[in-house]
XYZ file of C-alpha atoms in Angstrom:
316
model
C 0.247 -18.811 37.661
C -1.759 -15.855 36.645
C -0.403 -13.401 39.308
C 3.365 -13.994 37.880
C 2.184 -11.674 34.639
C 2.334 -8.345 34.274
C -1.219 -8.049 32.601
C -3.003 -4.865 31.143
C -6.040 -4.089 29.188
C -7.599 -0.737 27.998
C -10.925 0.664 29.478
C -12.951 3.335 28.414
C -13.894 5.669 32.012
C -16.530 7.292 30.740
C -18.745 7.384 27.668
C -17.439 9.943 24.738
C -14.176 10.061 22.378
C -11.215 8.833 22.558
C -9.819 10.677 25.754
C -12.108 8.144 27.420
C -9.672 5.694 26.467
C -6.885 4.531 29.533
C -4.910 1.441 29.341
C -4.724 0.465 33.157
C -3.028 -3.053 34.758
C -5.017 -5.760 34.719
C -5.430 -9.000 37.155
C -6.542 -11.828 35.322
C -9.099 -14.188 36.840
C -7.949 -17.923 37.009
C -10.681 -19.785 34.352
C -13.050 -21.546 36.227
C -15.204 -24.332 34.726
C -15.789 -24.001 31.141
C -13.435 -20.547 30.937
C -10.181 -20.543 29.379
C -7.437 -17.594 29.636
C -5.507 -16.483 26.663
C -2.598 -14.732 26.301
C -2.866 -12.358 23.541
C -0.879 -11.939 20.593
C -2.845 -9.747 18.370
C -6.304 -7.832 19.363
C -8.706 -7.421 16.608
C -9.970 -3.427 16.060
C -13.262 -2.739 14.591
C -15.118 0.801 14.402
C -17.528 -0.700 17.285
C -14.921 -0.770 19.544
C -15.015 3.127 19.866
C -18.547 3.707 18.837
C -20.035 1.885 21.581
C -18.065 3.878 23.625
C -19.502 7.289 22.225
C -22.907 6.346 22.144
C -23.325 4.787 25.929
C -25.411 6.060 28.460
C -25.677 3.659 31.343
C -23.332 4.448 33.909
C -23.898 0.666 35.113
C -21.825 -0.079 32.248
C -18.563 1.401 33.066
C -15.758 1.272 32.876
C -16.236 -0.575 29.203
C -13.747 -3.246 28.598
C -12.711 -2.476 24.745
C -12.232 -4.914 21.762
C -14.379 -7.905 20.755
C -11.982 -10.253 19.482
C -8.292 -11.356 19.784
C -6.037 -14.367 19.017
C -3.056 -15.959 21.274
C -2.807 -19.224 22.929
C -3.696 -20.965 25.942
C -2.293 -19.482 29.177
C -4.584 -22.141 31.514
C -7.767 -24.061 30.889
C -10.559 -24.025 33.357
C -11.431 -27.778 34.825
C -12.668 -30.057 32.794
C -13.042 -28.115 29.774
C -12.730 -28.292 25.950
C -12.619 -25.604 23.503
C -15.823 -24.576 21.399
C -13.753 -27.036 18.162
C -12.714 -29.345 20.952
C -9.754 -30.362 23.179
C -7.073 -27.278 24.005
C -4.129 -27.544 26.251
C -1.966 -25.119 27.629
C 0.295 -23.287 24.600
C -2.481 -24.368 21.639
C -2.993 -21.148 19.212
C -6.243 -19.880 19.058
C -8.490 -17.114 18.679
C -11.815 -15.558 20.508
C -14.685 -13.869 19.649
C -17.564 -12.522 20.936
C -15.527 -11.132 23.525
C -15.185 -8.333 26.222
C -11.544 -6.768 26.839
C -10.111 -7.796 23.408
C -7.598 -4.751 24.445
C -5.597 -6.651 26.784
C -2.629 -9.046 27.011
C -4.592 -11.815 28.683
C -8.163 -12.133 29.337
C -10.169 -15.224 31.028
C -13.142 -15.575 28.340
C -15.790 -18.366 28.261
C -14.131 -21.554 26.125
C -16.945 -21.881 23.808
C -16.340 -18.842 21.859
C -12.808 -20.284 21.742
C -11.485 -22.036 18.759
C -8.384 -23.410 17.190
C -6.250 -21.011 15.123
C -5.581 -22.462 11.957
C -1.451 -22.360 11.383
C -2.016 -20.637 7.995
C -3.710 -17.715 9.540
C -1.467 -15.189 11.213
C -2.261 -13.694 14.538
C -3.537 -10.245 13.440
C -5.243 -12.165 10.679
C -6.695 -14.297 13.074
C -7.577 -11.191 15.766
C -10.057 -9.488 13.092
C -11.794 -12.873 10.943
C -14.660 -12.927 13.027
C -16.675 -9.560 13.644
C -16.489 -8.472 9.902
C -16.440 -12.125 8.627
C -19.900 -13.022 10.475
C -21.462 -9.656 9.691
C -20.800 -10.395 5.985
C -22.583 -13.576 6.452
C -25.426 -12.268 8.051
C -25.524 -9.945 5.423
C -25.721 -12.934 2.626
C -27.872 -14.821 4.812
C -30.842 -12.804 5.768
C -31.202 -11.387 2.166
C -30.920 -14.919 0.637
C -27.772 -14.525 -1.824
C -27.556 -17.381 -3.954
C -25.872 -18.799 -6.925
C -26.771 -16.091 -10.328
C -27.963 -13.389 -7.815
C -26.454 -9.964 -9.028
C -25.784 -8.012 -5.317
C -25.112 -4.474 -4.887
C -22.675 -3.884 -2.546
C -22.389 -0.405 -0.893
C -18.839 -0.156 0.865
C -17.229 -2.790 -1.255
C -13.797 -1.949 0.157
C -14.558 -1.755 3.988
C -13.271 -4.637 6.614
C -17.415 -6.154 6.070
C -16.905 -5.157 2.250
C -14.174 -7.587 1.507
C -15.822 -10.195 3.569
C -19.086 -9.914 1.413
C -16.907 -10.130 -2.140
C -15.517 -13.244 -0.812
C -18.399 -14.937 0.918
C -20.692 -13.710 -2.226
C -18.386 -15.353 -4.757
C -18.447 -18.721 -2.503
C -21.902 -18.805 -3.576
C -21.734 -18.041 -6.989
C -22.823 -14.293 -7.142
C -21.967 -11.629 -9.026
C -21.527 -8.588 -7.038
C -21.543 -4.841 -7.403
C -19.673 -2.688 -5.130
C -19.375 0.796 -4.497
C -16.050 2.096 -3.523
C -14.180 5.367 -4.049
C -11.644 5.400 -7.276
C -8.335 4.906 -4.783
C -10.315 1.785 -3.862
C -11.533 -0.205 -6.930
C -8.294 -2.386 -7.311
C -9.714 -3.797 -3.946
C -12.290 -4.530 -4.897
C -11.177 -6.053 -8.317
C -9.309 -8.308 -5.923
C -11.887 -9.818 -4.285
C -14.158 -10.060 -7.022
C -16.452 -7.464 -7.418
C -17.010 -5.092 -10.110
C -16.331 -1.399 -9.024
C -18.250 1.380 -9.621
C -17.774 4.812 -7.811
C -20.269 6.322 -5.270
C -21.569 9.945 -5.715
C -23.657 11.517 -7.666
C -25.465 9.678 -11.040
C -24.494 6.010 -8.816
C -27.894 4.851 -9.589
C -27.486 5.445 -13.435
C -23.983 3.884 -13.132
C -25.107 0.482 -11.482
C -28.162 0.166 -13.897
C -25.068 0.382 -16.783
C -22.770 -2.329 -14.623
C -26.061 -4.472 -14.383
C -27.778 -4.538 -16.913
C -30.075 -7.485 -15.935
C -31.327 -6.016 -12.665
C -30.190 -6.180 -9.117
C -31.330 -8.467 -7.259
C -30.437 -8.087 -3.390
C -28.477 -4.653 -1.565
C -26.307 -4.915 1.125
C -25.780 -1.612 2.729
C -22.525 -1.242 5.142
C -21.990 2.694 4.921
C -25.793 3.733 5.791
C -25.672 6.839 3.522
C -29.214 8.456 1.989
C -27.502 7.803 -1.555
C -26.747 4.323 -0.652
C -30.368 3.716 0.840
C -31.859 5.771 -1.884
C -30.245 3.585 -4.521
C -31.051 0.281 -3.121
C -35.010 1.375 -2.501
C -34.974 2.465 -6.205
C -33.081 -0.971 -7.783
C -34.936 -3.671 -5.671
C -38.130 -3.874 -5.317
C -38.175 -6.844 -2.572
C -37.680 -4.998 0.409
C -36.360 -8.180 2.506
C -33.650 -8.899 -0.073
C -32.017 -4.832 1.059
C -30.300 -4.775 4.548
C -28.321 -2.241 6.550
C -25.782 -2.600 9.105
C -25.319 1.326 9.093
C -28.882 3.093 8.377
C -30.948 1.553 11.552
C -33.420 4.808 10.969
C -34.087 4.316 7.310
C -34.829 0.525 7.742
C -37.568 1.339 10.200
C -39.084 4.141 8.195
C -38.748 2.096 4.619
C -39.498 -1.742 5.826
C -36.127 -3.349 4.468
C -34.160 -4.988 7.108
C -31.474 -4.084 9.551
C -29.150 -6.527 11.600
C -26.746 -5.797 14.306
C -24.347 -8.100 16.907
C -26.670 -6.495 19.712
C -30.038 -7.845 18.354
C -30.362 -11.924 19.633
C -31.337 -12.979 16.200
C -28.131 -11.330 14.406
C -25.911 -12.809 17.613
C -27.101 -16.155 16.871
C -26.527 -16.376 13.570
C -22.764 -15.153 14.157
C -21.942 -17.365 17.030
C -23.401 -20.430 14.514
C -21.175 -19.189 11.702
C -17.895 -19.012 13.371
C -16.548 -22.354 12.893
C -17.607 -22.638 9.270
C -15.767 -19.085 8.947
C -12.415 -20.074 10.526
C -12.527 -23.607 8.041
C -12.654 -21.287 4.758
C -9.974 -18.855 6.453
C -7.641 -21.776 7.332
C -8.126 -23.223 3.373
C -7.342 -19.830 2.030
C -10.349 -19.579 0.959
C -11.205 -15.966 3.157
C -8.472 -13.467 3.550
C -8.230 -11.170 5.780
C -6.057 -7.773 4.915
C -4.452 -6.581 6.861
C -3.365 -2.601 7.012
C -0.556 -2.246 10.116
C -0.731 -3.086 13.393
C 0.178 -0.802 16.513
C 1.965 -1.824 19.958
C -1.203 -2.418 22.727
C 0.217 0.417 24.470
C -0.692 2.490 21.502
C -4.497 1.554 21.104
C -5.640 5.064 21.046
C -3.270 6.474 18.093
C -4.543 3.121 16.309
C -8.294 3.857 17.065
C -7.422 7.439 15.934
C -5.920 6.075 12.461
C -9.375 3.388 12.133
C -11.246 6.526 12.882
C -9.551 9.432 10.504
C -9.277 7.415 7.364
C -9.872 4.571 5.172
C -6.830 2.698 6.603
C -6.540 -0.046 3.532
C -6.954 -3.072 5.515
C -7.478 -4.605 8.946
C -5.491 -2.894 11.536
C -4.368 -5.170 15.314
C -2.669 -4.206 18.483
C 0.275 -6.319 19.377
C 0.588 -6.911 23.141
């Protein structure tokens, strides 16, 4: 069946920018035993799509398939195989992640990082839950958020930002998030309490909290953001950083990342418990705009040049 497609995906040829980028035709592998092929209808885009790109170095590695997650349905099922939430028959919606090739219009993937798309979640909605919706739990997790914790949040308004406001008011915590100005009614959406970044921040979160902070999460990995957290908490395994892997080493508070097996664990455990809250409303997922497949590289240009207000998917 597969050869009667007219598949594609995007590779990166090399390691560097975006030039790297080529969207080449594809043949998609028939799924053998516990595989499943999808037929995309919206690939999720995250900032490590291209930044894994620009910082390889082993030419083992290449070409790089691009994009870690996507949503479609079921093109074929490998035999005798179930989906990772069970059952799954040709045509069933779902979506996929940890994956490699996201950028594609079909891709053969193994079935248990497969899972049933809930109807109220839309495709691109669907495409870009997972990577900032299991970092965000992480985030919570390792540090301990709890009900009456008071969090400082530093990139509030980012794709892992909004995730964190969400997650953090599941459990009953109040959270502080740094944002720029253009950015605070996002933030007010979700829950937080926005105060600017910049100069004087540490001064301004002492004034928005004025019972203490209690646990940092750091997703933009500046000094100021760093420097704040070290200076407001003094229990250095309630701060974490998915940005500042250098600081954590040289100040003892803790990083996580999807490469490290602990952090990859955790986020293939909380996938299913993510997609339930997404399918009760309960996690939304903004989205910005979403771009043709054949236009990945203007889209990765737009996720790269500015804050692009929301989620952003390539439609196949």
């Amino acid at each position: 069946m597969a050869d009667t497609h007219e598949d594609r995906r995007w590779i990166a040829t090399a390691f560097g920018g975006l030039d790297v980028f080529e969207e080449v035709p594809a043949t998609v592998a028939p799924p053998g035993p516990g595989e499943v092929t999808i037929e995309v209808r919206a690939a999720g885009m995250n900032p490590a799509d291209y930044k894994h790109v620009a910082s390889g170095s082993n030419p083992a590695d290449l070409p790089v398939r691009v994009g870690y997650e996507v949503s479609g349905v079921i093109r074929a099922l490998g035999p005798d195989t179930e989906i990772a939430s069970g059952g799954g028959a040709v045509g069933d919606e779902v979506l996929a992640f940890r994956v490699a090739g996201g950028y594609a219009s079909a891709l053969t993937v193994p079935a248990k990082d497969v899972f049933a798309k809930p109807a109220s979640l839309g495709f691109p909605e669907a495409a870009n839950l997972l990577l900032a919706g299991s970092t965000a739990a992480e985030m919570l997790h390792v540090t301990g958020v709890k009900e009456g914790d008071t969090v400082l949040l530093h990139g509030a308004s980012g794709a892992v930002g909004v995730s964190v406001l969400q997650q953090a008011a599941l459990l009953g915590a109040t959270v502080i998030g740094t944002a720029g100005e253009s950015s605070f009614d996002v933030v007010r959406r979700f829950g937080g309490h926005p105060v600017a970044y910049g100069d004087g921040l540490e001064a301004r979160v002492r004034e928005a909290a004025p019972g203490g902070i209690d646990v940092a999460l750091d997703a933009v990995g500046t000094d100021e953001a760093v420097d704040v957290s070290l200076a407001l908490v003094d229990d250095r395994q309630r701060i974490v950083t998915i940005a500042a892997p250098g600081r954590a080493k040289a100040d003892g508070f803790l990083v996580i990342a999807g490469a490290m097996p602990a952090s990859a664990a955790f986020r293939d455990g909380v996938r299913a418990h993510l997609i339930g809250l997404a399918g009760d409303g309960r996690l939304v997922v903004p989205m910005a705009r979403t771009w043709p497949l054949d236009e990945a590289r203007e889209a990765l240009e737009f996720l790269q040049g500015q804050h692009p207000g929301g989620k952003l998917a390539l439609i196949p």
